[in-house]
Amino acid sequence: RPKGCESGQTIKVVSCGVGCQDVLLSLGNGNIVYATMNDKGMFTQCIEKNIGAEVACMDIGTTATTTTRNSSLRPDLCAIGCWDMTVRVMRLPTFEVVGTVTLEGAELPRSVLLAELDEPAAGSTGGIPLYLLCGLGDGHLFSFVVNRTTGALSGCKKMSLGTGPVTLTPIRTNSDNTVHTTHVFACSNRPTVI
């Protein structure tokens, strides 16, 4: 239960991101809460922080390895899009900011997503690349490569998917028992699959 909330009191949730056993909530005025669930279905850890900016959208950073109900594979990053036109990559559960980018444009971020999209390059030891995708209210989509160790963002790309807000939805497929493939459905005036 967030601080200052009495039993039975209504809590206003502005935005949320959900994983198999984790939830990330924005309660307004820059207040965010991260909660984890134990094997009995009870929330056992609840961490709160004020990030100093109103939250527009968030993603808890589930990847192919964190979509199982194995508590040792909890997400370690989250992405938060804010009304000040920044997107922050934060370490969980501490909310340490490890990467920040200010988006160009006049529209707010409407959807953010951390996703593993590509297979590792032949001979690569870096594993599957992690991307930060951010859809704006004016139909633009930004993508960045996320350094898993430092959280640094690089390789900014911008594309237009129309003039309406962009909503990002991960699509995970399982081609056999061990291979998971992630695609992203980016919905705007001109929907596309990434």
mmCIF file of the C-alpha atoms, coordinates in Angstrom:
data_MODEL
# 
_entry.id   MODEL 
# 
loop_
_atom_site.group_PDB 
_atom_site.id 
_atom_site.type_symbol 
_atom_site.label_atom_id 
_atom_site.label_alt_id 
_atom_site.label_comp_id 
_atom_site.label_asym_id 
_atom_site.label_entity_id 
_atom_site.label_seq_id 
_atom_site.pdbx_PDB_ins_code 
_atom_site.Cartn_x 
_atom_site.Cartn_y 
_atom_site.Cartn_z 
_atom_site.occupancy 
_atom_site.B_iso_or_equiv 
_atom_site.pdbx_formal_charge 
_atom_site.auth_seq_id 
_atom_site.auth_comp_id 
_atom_site.auth_asym_id 
_atom_site.auth_atom_id 
_atom_site.pdbx_PDB_model_num 
ATOM 1   C CA . ARG A 1 1   ? 0.000   0.000   0.000   1.00 0.00 ? 1   ARG A CA 1 
ATOM 2   C CA . PRO A 1 2   ? 1.462   3.402   -0.980  1.00 0.00 ? 2   PRO A CA 1 
ATOM 3   C CA . LYS A 1 3   ? 2.443   5.717   1.874   1.00 0.00 ? 3   LYS A CA 1 
ATOM 4   C CA . GLY A 1 4   ? -0.360  7.922   3.137   1.00 0.00 ? 4   GLY A CA 1 
ATOM 5   C CA . CYS A 1 5   ? -3.133  5.628   1.853   1.00 0.00 ? 5   CYS A CA 1 
ATOM 6   C CA . GLU A 1 6   ? -5.493  4.228   4.421   1.00 0.00 ? 6   GLU A CA 1 
ATOM 7   C CA . SER A 1 7   ? -7.126  0.818   4.071   1.00 0.00 ? 7   SER A CA 1 
ATOM 8   C CA . GLY A 1 8   ? -10.101 1.088   1.728   1.00 0.00 ? 8   GLY A CA 1 
ATOM 9   C CA . GLN A 1 9   ? -8.957  4.444   0.330   1.00 0.00 ? 9   GLN A CA 1 
ATOM 10  C CA . THR A 1 10  ? -9.209  4.857   -3.446  1.00 0.00 ? 10  THR A CA 1 
ATOM 11  C CA . ILE A 1 11  ? -5.886  5.239   -5.245  1.00 0.00 ? 11  ILE A CA 1 
ATOM 12  C CA . LYS A 1 12  ? -5.830  7.053   -8.601  1.00 0.00 ? 12  LYS A CA 1 
ATOM 13  C CA . VAL A 1 13  ? -3.541  5.304   -11.099 1.00 0.00 ? 13  VAL A CA 1 
ATOM 14  C CA . VAL A 1 14  ? -2.436  7.566   -13.966 1.00 0.00 ? 14  VAL A CA 1 
ATOM 15  C CA . SER A 1 15  ? -0.333  5.013   -15.873 1.00 0.00 ? 15  SER A CA 1 
ATOM 16  C CA . CYS A 1 16  ? 0.989   1.503   -15.317 1.00 0.00 ? 16  CYS A CA 1 
ATOM 17  C CA . GLY A 1 17  ? 3.368   -1.129  -16.605 1.00 0.00 ? 17  GLY A CA 1 
ATOM 18  C CA . VAL A 1 18  ? 2.896   -4.797  -15.761 1.00 0.00 ? 18  VAL A CA 1 
ATOM 19  C CA . GLY A 1 19  ? 5.077   -7.886  -15.762 1.00 0.00 ? 19  GLY A CA 1 
ATOM 20  C CA . CYS A 1 20  ? 4.437   -11.476 -14.697 1.00 0.00 ? 20  CYS A CA 1 
ATOM 21  C CA . GLN A 1 21  ? 5.090   -10.726 -11.024 1.00 0.00 ? 21  GLN A CA 1 
ATOM 22  C CA . ASP A 1 22  ? 5.739   -6.985  -11.029 1.00 0.00 ? 22  ASP A CA 1 
ATOM 23  C CA . VAL A 1 23  ? 3.742   -3.807  -11.419 1.00 0.00 ? 23  VAL A CA 1 
ATOM 24  C CA . LEU A 1 24  ? 4.881   -0.222  -11.940 1.00 0.00 ? 24  LEU A CA 1 
ATOM 25  C CA . LEU A 1 25  ? 2.334   2.497   -11.176 1.00 0.00 ? 25  LEU A CA 1 
ATOM 26  C CA . SER A 1 26  ? 2.184   6.250   -11.619 1.00 0.00 ? 26  SER A CA 1 
ATOM 27  C CA . LEU A 1 27  ? -0.026  7.869   -8.987  1.00 0.00 ? 27  LEU A CA 1 
ATOM 28  C CA . GLY A 1 28  ? 0.202   11.431  -10.336 1.00 0.00 ? 28  GLY A CA 1 
ATOM 29  C CA . ASN A 1 29  ? 2.401   14.403  -9.427  1.00 0.00 ? 29  ASN A CA 1 
ATOM 30  C CA . GLY A 1 30  ? 5.544   12.432  -10.329 1.00 0.00 ? 30  GLY A CA 1 
ATOM 31  C CA . ASN A 1 31  ? 4.917   9.684   -7.749  1.00 0.00 ? 31  ASN A CA 1 
ATOM 32  C CA . ILE A 1 32  ? 5.720   6.173   -8.933  1.00 0.00 ? 32  ILE A CA 1 
ATOM 33  C CA . VAL A 1 33  ? 5.433   2.824   -7.134  1.00 0.00 ? 33  VAL A CA 1 
ATOM 34  C CA . TYR A 1 34  ? 7.105   -0.508  -7.946  1.00 0.00 ? 34  TYR A CA 1 
ATOM 35  C CA . ALA A 1 35  ? 5.620   -3.625  -6.359  1.00 0.00 ? 35  ALA A CA 1 
ATOM 36  C CA . THR A 1 36  ? 6.590   -7.296  -6.656  1.00 0.00 ? 36  THR A CA 1 
ATOM 37  C CA . MET A 1 37  ? 4.484   -10.368 -6.014  1.00 0.00 ? 37  MET A CA 1 
ATOM 38  C CA . ASN A 1 38  ? 5.578   -13.487 -4.160  1.00 0.00 ? 38  ASN A CA 1 
ATOM 39  C CA . ASP A 1 39  ? 4.703   -17.089 -5.109  1.00 0.00 ? 39  ASP A CA 1 
ATOM 40  C CA . LYS A 1 40  ? 1.479   -16.862 -3.051  1.00 0.00 ? 40  LYS A CA 1 
ATOM 41  C CA . GLY A 1 41  ? 0.163   -13.940 -5.112  1.00 0.00 ? 41  GLY A CA 1 
ATOM 42  C CA . MET A 1 42  ? 0.759   -11.323 -2.423  1.00 0.00 ? 42  MET A CA 1 
ATOM 43  C CA . PHE A 1 43  ? 2.614   -8.062  -3.004  1.00 0.00 ? 43  PHE A CA 1 
ATOM 44  C CA . THR A 1 44  ? 5.652   -8.214  -0.749  1.00 0.00 ? 44  THR A CA 1 
ATOM 45  C CA . GLN A 1 45  ? 7.803   -5.319  -1.854  1.00 0.00 ? 45  GLN A CA 1 
ATOM 46  C CA . CYS A 1 46  ? 6.566   -1.802  -2.500  1.00 0.00 ? 46  CYS A CA 1 
ATOM 47  C CA . ILE A 1 47  ? 9.039   0.936   -3.363  1.00 0.00 ? 47  ILE A CA 1 
ATOM 48  C CA . GLU A 1 48  ? 7.972   4.540   -3.959  1.00 0.00 ? 48  GLU A CA 1 
ATOM 49  C CA . LYS A 1 49  ? 9.714   7.559   -5.425  1.00 0.00 ? 49  LYS A CA 1 
ATOM 50  C CA . ASN A 1 50  ? 8.886   11.009  -6.734  1.00 0.00 ? 50  ASN A CA 1 
ATOM 51  C CA . ILE A 1 51  ? 10.711  11.524  -10.035 1.00 0.00 ? 51  ILE A CA 1 
ATOM 52  C CA . GLY A 1 52  ? 10.000  15.259  -10.254 1.00 0.00 ? 52  GLY A CA 1 
ATOM 53  C CA . ALA A 1 53  ? 7.943   15.146  -13.463 1.00 0.00 ? 53  ALA A CA 1 
ATOM 54  C CA . GLU A 1 54  ? 4.416   14.079  -14.367 1.00 0.00 ? 54  GLU A CA 1 
ATOM 55  C CA . VAL A 1 55  ? 4.352   10.618  -15.986 1.00 0.00 ? 55  VAL A CA 1 
ATOM 56  C CA . ALA A 1 56  ? 2.696   10.191  -19.394 1.00 0.00 ? 56  ALA A CA 1 
ATOM 57  C CA . CYS A 1 57  ? 3.504   6.507   -20.052 1.00 0.00 ? 57  CYS A CA 1 
ATOM 58  C CA . MET A 1 58  ? 5.642   3.676   -18.693 1.00 0.00 ? 58  MET A CA 1 
ATOM 59  C CA . ASP A 1 59  ? 6.886   0.157   -19.396 1.00 0.00 ? 59  ASP A CA 1 
ATOM 60  C CA . ILE A 1 60  ? 8.295   -2.318  -16.918 1.00 0.00 ? 60  ILE A CA 1 
ATOM 61  C CA . GLY A 1 61  ? 10.812  -3.774  -19.360 1.00 0.00 ? 61  GLY A CA 1 
ATOM 62  C CA . THR A 1 62  ? 9.755   -7.397  -19.622 1.00 0.00 ? 62  THR A CA 1 
ATOM 63  C CA . THR A 1 63  ? 11.849  -9.375  -22.075 1.00 0.00 ? 63  THR A CA 1 
ATOM 64  C CA . ALA A 1 64  ? 11.773  -12.946 -23.333 1.00 0.00 ? 64  ALA A CA 1 
ATOM 65  C CA . THR A 1 65  ? 13.775  -14.044 -20.280 1.00 0.00 ? 65  THR A CA 1 
ATOM 66  C CA . THR A 1 66  ? 11.552  -12.219 -17.756 1.00 0.00 ? 66  THR A CA 1 
ATOM 67  C CA . THR A 1 67  ? 8.154   -13.348 -19.040 1.00 0.00 ? 67  THR A CA 1 
ATOM 68  C CA . THR A 1 68  ? 8.225   -16.565 -17.029 1.00 0.00 ? 68  THR A CA 1 
ATOM 69  C CA . ARG A 1 69  ? 6.977   -16.802 -13.449 1.00 0.00 ? 69  ARG A CA 1 
ATOM 70  C CA . ASN A 1 70  ? 10.529  -17.254 -12.176 1.00 0.00 ? 70  ASN A CA 1 
ATOM 71  C CA . SER A 1 71  ? 11.232  -14.682 -9.464  1.00 0.00 ? 71  SER A CA 1 
ATOM 72  C CA . SER A 1 72  ? 14.974  -14.807 -10.153 1.00 0.00 ? 72  SER A CA 1 
ATOM 73  C CA . LEU A 1 73  ? 14.313  -13.293 -13.600 1.00 0.00 ? 73  LEU A CA 1 
ATOM 74  C CA . ARG A 1 74  ? 12.692  -10.023 -12.562 1.00 0.00 ? 74  ARG A CA 1 
ATOM 75  C CA . PRO A 1 75  ? 13.028  -7.056  -14.911 1.00 0.00 ? 75  PRO A CA 1 
ATOM 76  C CA . ASP A 1 76  ? 15.958  -4.819  -14.073 1.00 0.00 ? 76  ASP A CA 1 
ATOM 77  C CA . LEU A 1 77  ? 14.994  -1.780  -16.189 1.00 0.00 ? 77  LEU A CA 1 
ATOM 78  C CA . CYS A 1 78  ? 11.914  0.327   -16.777 1.00 0.00 ? 78  CYS A CA 1 
ATOM 79  C CA . ALA A 1 79  ? 11.158  3.185   -19.164 1.00 0.00 ? 79  ALA A CA 1 
ATOM 80  C CA . ILE A 1 80  ? 9.124   6.234   -18.182 1.00 0.00 ? 80  ILE A CA 1 
ATOM 81  C CA . GLY A 1 81  ? 7.897   8.905   -20.616 1.00 0.00 ? 81  GLY A CA 1 
ATOM 82  C CA . CYS A 1 82  ? 7.232   12.253  -18.944 1.00 0.00 ? 82  CYS A CA 1 
ATOM 83  C CA . TRP A 1 83  ? 5.306   15.451  -19.636 1.00 0.00 ? 83  TRP A CA 1 
ATOM 84  C CA . ASP A 1 84  ? 8.597   17.372  -19.705 1.00 0.00 ? 84  ASP A CA 1 
ATOM 85  C CA . MET A 1 85  ? 9.339   15.586  -23.036 1.00 0.00 ? 85  MET A CA 1 
ATOM 86  C CA . THR A 1 86  ? 11.945  13.277  -21.521 1.00 0.00 ? 86  THR A CA 1 
ATOM 87  C CA . VAL A 1 87  ? 12.097  9.507   -21.491 1.00 0.00 ? 87  VAL A CA 1 
ATOM 88  C CA . ARG A 1 88  ? 14.018  7.985   -18.602 1.00 0.00 ? 88  ARG A CA 1 
ATOM 89  C CA . VAL A 1 89  ? 15.458  4.510   -18.350 1.00 0.00 ? 89  VAL A CA 1 
ATOM 90  C CA . MET A 1 90  ? 15.614  3.531   -14.686 1.00 0.00 ? 90  MET A CA 1 
ATOM 91  C CA . ARG A 1 91  ? 17.081  0.580   -12.830 1.00 0.00 ? 91  ARG A CA 1 
ATOM 92  C CA . LEU A 1 92  ? 14.624  -1.513  -10.813 1.00 0.00 ? 92  LEU A CA 1 
ATOM 93  C CA . PRO A 1 93  ? 13.956  -1.671  -7.922  1.00 0.00 ? 93  PRO A CA 1 
ATOM 94  C CA . THR A 1 94  ? 16.027  1.404   -6.967  1.00 0.00 ? 94  THR A CA 1 
ATOM 95  C CA . PHE A 1 95  ? 14.655  3.847   -9.602  1.00 0.00 ? 95  PHE A CA 1 
ATOM 96  C CA . GLU A 1 96  ? 18.229  4.950   -10.347 1.00 0.00 ? 96  GLU A CA 1 
ATOM 97  C CA . VAL A 1 97  ? 18.159  6.926   -13.619 1.00 0.00 ? 97  VAL A CA 1 
ATOM 98  C CA . VAL A 1 98  ? 20.649  5.266   -15.969 1.00 0.00 ? 98  VAL A CA 1 
ATOM 99  C CA . GLY A 1 99  ? 19.614  6.910   -19.247 1.00 0.00 ? 99  GLY A CA 1 
ATOM 100 C CA . THR A 1 100 ? 17.648  10.009  -20.229 1.00 0.00 ? 100 THR A CA 1 
ATOM 101 C CA . VAL A 1 101 ? 16.732  11.476  -23.578 1.00 0.00 ? 101 VAL A CA 1 
ATOM 102 C CA . THR A 1 102 ? 14.817  14.654  -24.408 1.00 0.00 ? 102 THR A CA 1 
ATOM 103 C CA . LEU A 1 103 ? 12.516  14.095  -27.374 1.00 0.00 ? 103 LEU A CA 1 
ATOM 104 C CA . GLU A 1 104 ? 12.206  16.666  -30.130 1.00 0.00 ? 104 GLU A CA 1 
ATOM 105 C CA . GLY A 1 105 ? 8.702   17.635  -31.135 1.00 0.00 ? 105 GLY A CA 1 
ATOM 106 C CA . ALA A 1 106 ? 5.668   19.319  -29.698 1.00 0.00 ? 106 ALA A CA 1 
ATOM 107 C CA . GLU A 1 107 ? 3.735   16.217  -28.653 1.00 0.00 ? 107 GLU A CA 1 
ATOM 108 C CA . LEU A 1 108 ? 3.992   14.150  -25.484 1.00 0.00 ? 108 LEU A CA 1 
ATOM 109 C CA . PRO A 1 109 ? 5.245   10.585  -25.396 1.00 0.00 ? 109 PRO A CA 1 
ATOM 110 C CA . ARG A 1 110 ? 2.135   8.387   -25.410 1.00 0.00 ? 110 ARG A CA 1 
ATOM 111 C CA . SER A 1 111 ? 3.679   4.931   -25.314 1.00 0.00 ? 111 SER A CA 1 
ATOM 112 C CA . VAL A 1 112 ? 7.109   3.536   -24.363 1.00 0.00 ? 112 VAL A CA 1 
ATOM 113 C CA . LEU A 1 113 ? 8.418   -0.001  -24.683 1.00 0.00 ? 113 LEU A CA 1 
ATOM 114 C CA . LEU A 1 114 ? 11.660  -1.793  -23.865 1.00 0.00 ? 114 LEU A CA 1 
ATOM 115 C CA . ALA A 1 115 ? 12.021  -4.758  -26.232 1.00 0.00 ? 115 ALA A CA 1 
ATOM 116 C CA . GLU A 1 116 ? 14.566  -7.317  -27.403 1.00 0.00 ? 116 GLU A CA 1 
ATOM 117 C CA . LEU A 1 117 ? 14.087  -7.319  -31.179 1.00 0.00 ? 117 LEU A CA 1 
ATOM 118 C CA . ASP A 1 118 ? 17.056  -8.725  -33.082 1.00 0.00 ? 118 ASP A CA 1 
ATOM 119 C CA . GLU A 1 119 ? 19.045  -11.893 -32.982 1.00 0.00 ? 119 GLU A CA 1 
ATOM 120 C CA . PRO A 1 120 ? 22.651  -11.322 -31.911 1.00 0.00 ? 120 PRO A CA 1 
ATOM 121 C CA . ALA A 1 121 ? 25.079  -10.773 -34.761 1.00 0.00 ? 121 ALA A CA 1 
ATOM 122 C CA . ALA A 1 122 ? 27.205  -13.763 -35.791 1.00 0.00 ? 122 ALA A CA 1 
ATOM 123 C CA . GLY A 1 123 ? 30.177  -13.978 -33.440 1.00 0.00 ? 123 GLY A CA 1 
ATOM 124 C CA . SER A 1 124 ? 28.681  -11.364 -31.094 1.00 0.00 ? 124 SER A CA 1 
ATOM 125 C CA . THR A 1 125 ? 29.081  -11.854 -27.360 1.00 0.00 ? 125 THR A CA 1 
ATOM 126 C CA . GLY A 1 126 ? 26.690  -9.036  -26.455 1.00 0.00 ? 126 GLY A CA 1 
ATOM 127 C CA . GLY A 1 127 ? 23.478  -11.048 -26.557 1.00 0.00 ? 127 GLY A CA 1 
ATOM 128 C CA . ILE A 1 128 ? 20.177  -9.880  -28.003 1.00 0.00 ? 128 ILE A CA 1 
ATOM 129 C CA . PRO A 1 129 ? 20.013  -6.065  -28.400 1.00 0.00 ? 129 PRO A CA 1 
ATOM 130 C CA . LEU A 1 130 ? 17.597  -4.151  -26.180 1.00 0.00 ? 130 LEU A CA 1 
ATOM 131 C CA . TYR A 1 131 ? 15.681  -1.260  -27.737 1.00 0.00 ? 131 TYR A CA 1 
ATOM 132 C CA . LEU A 1 132 ? 13.716  1.618   -26.278 1.00 0.00 ? 132 LEU A CA 1 
ATOM 133 C CA . LEU A 1 133 ? 10.768  2.582   -28.484 1.00 0.00 ? 133 LEU A CA 1 
ATOM 134 C CA . CYS A 1 134 ? 8.782   5.749   -27.835 1.00 0.00 ? 134 CYS A CA 1 
ATOM 135 C CA . GLY A 1 135 ? 5.586   6.720   -29.659 1.00 0.00 ? 135 GLY A CA 1 
ATOM 136 C CA . LEU A 1 136 ? 4.523   10.368  -29.610 1.00 0.00 ? 136 LEU A CA 1 
ATOM 137 C CA . GLY A 1 137 ? 1.072   11.904  -29.862 1.00 0.00 ? 137 GLY A CA 1 
ATOM 138 C CA . ASP A 1 138 ? 1.843   13.339  -33.307 1.00 0.00 ? 138 ASP A CA 1 
ATOM 139 C CA . GLY A 1 139 ? 2.488   9.970   -34.990 1.00 0.00 ? 139 GLY A CA 1 
ATOM 140 C CA . HIS A 1 140 ? 6.287   9.886   -34.674 1.00 0.00 ? 140 HIS A CA 1 
ATOM 141 C CA . LEU A 1 141 ? 8.176   6.880   -33.374 1.00 0.00 ? 141 LEU A CA 1 
ATOM 142 C CA . PHE A 1 142 ? 11.655  7.102   -31.857 1.00 0.00 ? 142 PHE A CA 1 
ATOM 143 C CA . SER A 1 143 ? 13.943  4.116   -31.330 1.00 0.00 ? 143 SER A CA 1 
ATOM 144 C CA . PHE A 1 144 ? 17.155  3.851   -29.325 1.00 0.00 ? 144 PHE A CA 1 
ATOM 145 C CA . VAL A 1 145 ? 19.570  1.045   -28.525 1.00 0.00 ? 145 VAL A CA 1 
ATOM 146 C CA . VAL A 1 146 ? 19.911  0.562   -24.755 1.00 0.00 ? 146 VAL A CA 1 
ATOM 147 C CA . ASN A 1 147 ? 23.236  -0.457  -23.251 1.00 0.00 ? 147 ASN A CA 1 
ATOM 148 C CA . ARG A 1 148 ? 22.178  -3.136  -20.735 1.00 0.00 ? 148 ARG A CA 1 
ATOM 149 C CA . THR A 1 149 ? 25.088  -2.425  -18.396 1.00 0.00 ? 149 THR A CA 1 
ATOM 150 C CA . THR A 1 150 ? 25.086  1.372   -18.255 1.00 0.00 ? 150 THR A CA 1 
ATOM 151 C CA . GLY A 1 151 ? 21.577  2.212   -19.505 1.00 0.00 ? 151 GLY A CA 1 
ATOM 152 C CA . ALA A 1 152 ? 23.061  4.634   -22.041 1.00 0.00 ? 152 ALA A CA 1 
ATOM 153 C CA . LEU A 1 153 ? 20.889  5.325   -25.092 1.00 0.00 ? 153 LEU A CA 1 
ATOM 154 C CA . SER A 1 154 ? 22.398  5.468   -28.588 1.00 0.00 ? 154 SER A CA 1 
ATOM 155 C CA . GLY A 1 155 ? 21.467  5.131   -32.257 1.00 0.00 ? 155 GLY A CA 1 
ATOM 156 C CA . CYS A 1 156 ? 18.446  7.459   -32.256 1.00 0.00 ? 156 CYS A CA 1 
ATOM 157 C CA . LYS A 1 157 ? 16.103  6.874   -35.196 1.00 0.00 ? 157 LYS A CA 1 
ATOM 158 C CA . LYS A 1 158 ? 12.875  8.758   -35.890 1.00 0.00 ? 158 LYS A CA 1 
ATOM 159 C CA . MET A 1 159 ? 10.068  7.733   -38.246 1.00 0.00 ? 159 MET A CA 1 
ATOM 160 C CA . SER A 1 160 ? 6.538   8.859   -38.964 1.00 0.00 ? 160 SER A CA 1 
ATOM 161 C CA . LEU A 1 161 ? 3.614   6.452   -38.664 1.00 0.00 ? 161 LEU A CA 1 
ATOM 162 C CA . GLY A 1 162 ? 0.947   9.068   -39.396 1.00 0.00 ? 162 GLY A CA 1 
ATOM 163 C CA . THR A 1 163 ? -0.495  11.992  -37.481 1.00 0.00 ? 163 THR A CA 1 
ATOM 164 C CA . GLY A 1 164 ? -2.273  10.260  -34.594 1.00 0.00 ? 164 GLY A CA 1 
ATOM 165 C CA . PRO A 1 165 ? -0.865  8.989   -31.275 1.00 0.00 ? 165 PRO A CA 1 
ATOM 166 C CA . VAL A 1 166 ? 1.366   5.915   -31.503 1.00 0.00 ? 166 VAL A CA 1 
ATOM 167 C CA . THR A 1 167 ? 0.548   2.959   -29.255 1.00 0.00 ? 167 THR A CA 1 
ATOM 168 C CA . LEU A 1 168 ? 3.165   0.205   -28.857 1.00 0.00 ? 168 LEU A CA 1 
ATOM 169 C CA . THR A 1 169 ? 2.224   -3.399  -28.097 1.00 0.00 ? 169 THR A CA 1 
ATOM 170 C CA . PRO A 1 170 ? 4.721   -6.282  -27.864 1.00 0.00 ? 170 PRO A CA 1 
ATOM 171 C CA . ILE A 1 171 ? 3.881   -9.500  -29.693 1.00 0.00 ? 171 ILE A CA 1 
ATOM 172 C CA . ARG A 1 172 ? 5.826   -12.490 -28.415 1.00 0.00 ? 172 ARG A CA 1 
ATOM 173 C CA . THR A 1 173 ? 5.830   -15.743 -30.355 1.00 0.00 ? 173 THR A CA 1 
ATOM 174 C CA . ASN A 1 174 ? 7.306   -19.095 -29.427 1.00 0.00 ? 174 ASN A CA 1 
ATOM 175 C CA . SER A 1 175 ? 8.507   -20.943 -32.527 1.00 0.00 ? 175 SER A CA 1 
ATOM 176 C CA . ASP A 1 176 ? 9.546   -23.956 -30.459 1.00 0.00 ? 176 ASP A CA 1 
ATOM 177 C CA . ASN A 1 177 ? 10.041  -24.626 -26.767 1.00 0.00 ? 177 ASN A CA 1 
ATOM 178 C CA . THR A 1 178 ? 13.214  -22.551 -26.498 1.00 0.00 ? 178 THR A CA 1 
ATOM 179 C CA . VAL A 1 179 ? 13.098  -19.732 -29.080 1.00 0.00 ? 179 VAL A CA 1 
ATOM 180 C CA . HIS A 1 180 ? 11.086  -16.602 -28.301 1.00 0.00 ? 180 HIS A CA 1 
ATOM 181 C CA . THR A 1 181 ? 10.682  -13.918 -30.953 1.00 0.00 ? 181 THR A CA 1 
ATOM 182 C CA . THR A 1 182 ? 9.460   -10.423 -30.143 1.00 0.00 ? 182 THR A CA 1 
ATOM 183 C CA . HIS A 1 183 ? 7.804   -8.073  -32.596 1.00 0.00 ? 183 HIS A CA 1 
ATOM 184 C CA . VAL A 1 184 ? 6.113   -4.755  -31.847 1.00 0.00 ? 184 VAL A CA 1 
ATOM 185 C CA . PHE A 1 185 ? 2.756   -3.646  -33.202 1.00 0.00 ? 185 PHE A CA 1 
ATOM 186 C CA . ALA A 1 186 ? 2.963   0.136   -33.591 1.00 0.00 ? 186 ALA A CA 1 
ATOM 187 C CA . CYS A 1 187 ? -0.531  1.515   -34.081 1.00 0.00 ? 187 CYS A CA 1 
ATOM 188 C CA . SER A 1 188 ? -1.247  4.969   -35.541 1.00 0.00 ? 188 SER A CA 1 
ATOM 189 C CA . ASN A 1 189 ? -2.742  6.167   -38.845 1.00 0.00 ? 189 ASN A CA 1 
ATOM 190 C CA . ARG A 1 190 ? -0.387  3.770   -40.640 1.00 0.00 ? 190 ARG A CA 1 
ATOM 191 C CA . PRO A 1 191 ? -0.012  0.734   -38.347 1.00 0.00 ? 191 PRO A CA 1 
ATOM 192 C CA . THR A 1 192 ? 3.117   -1.350  -38.711 1.00 0.00 ? 192 THR A CA 1 
ATOM 193 C CA . VAL A 1 193 ? 4.840   -4.366  -37.197 1.00 0.00 ? 193 VAL A CA 1 
ATOM 194 C CA . ILE A 1 194 ? 8.467   -3.948  -36.164 1.00 0.00 ? 194 ILE A CA 1 
# 
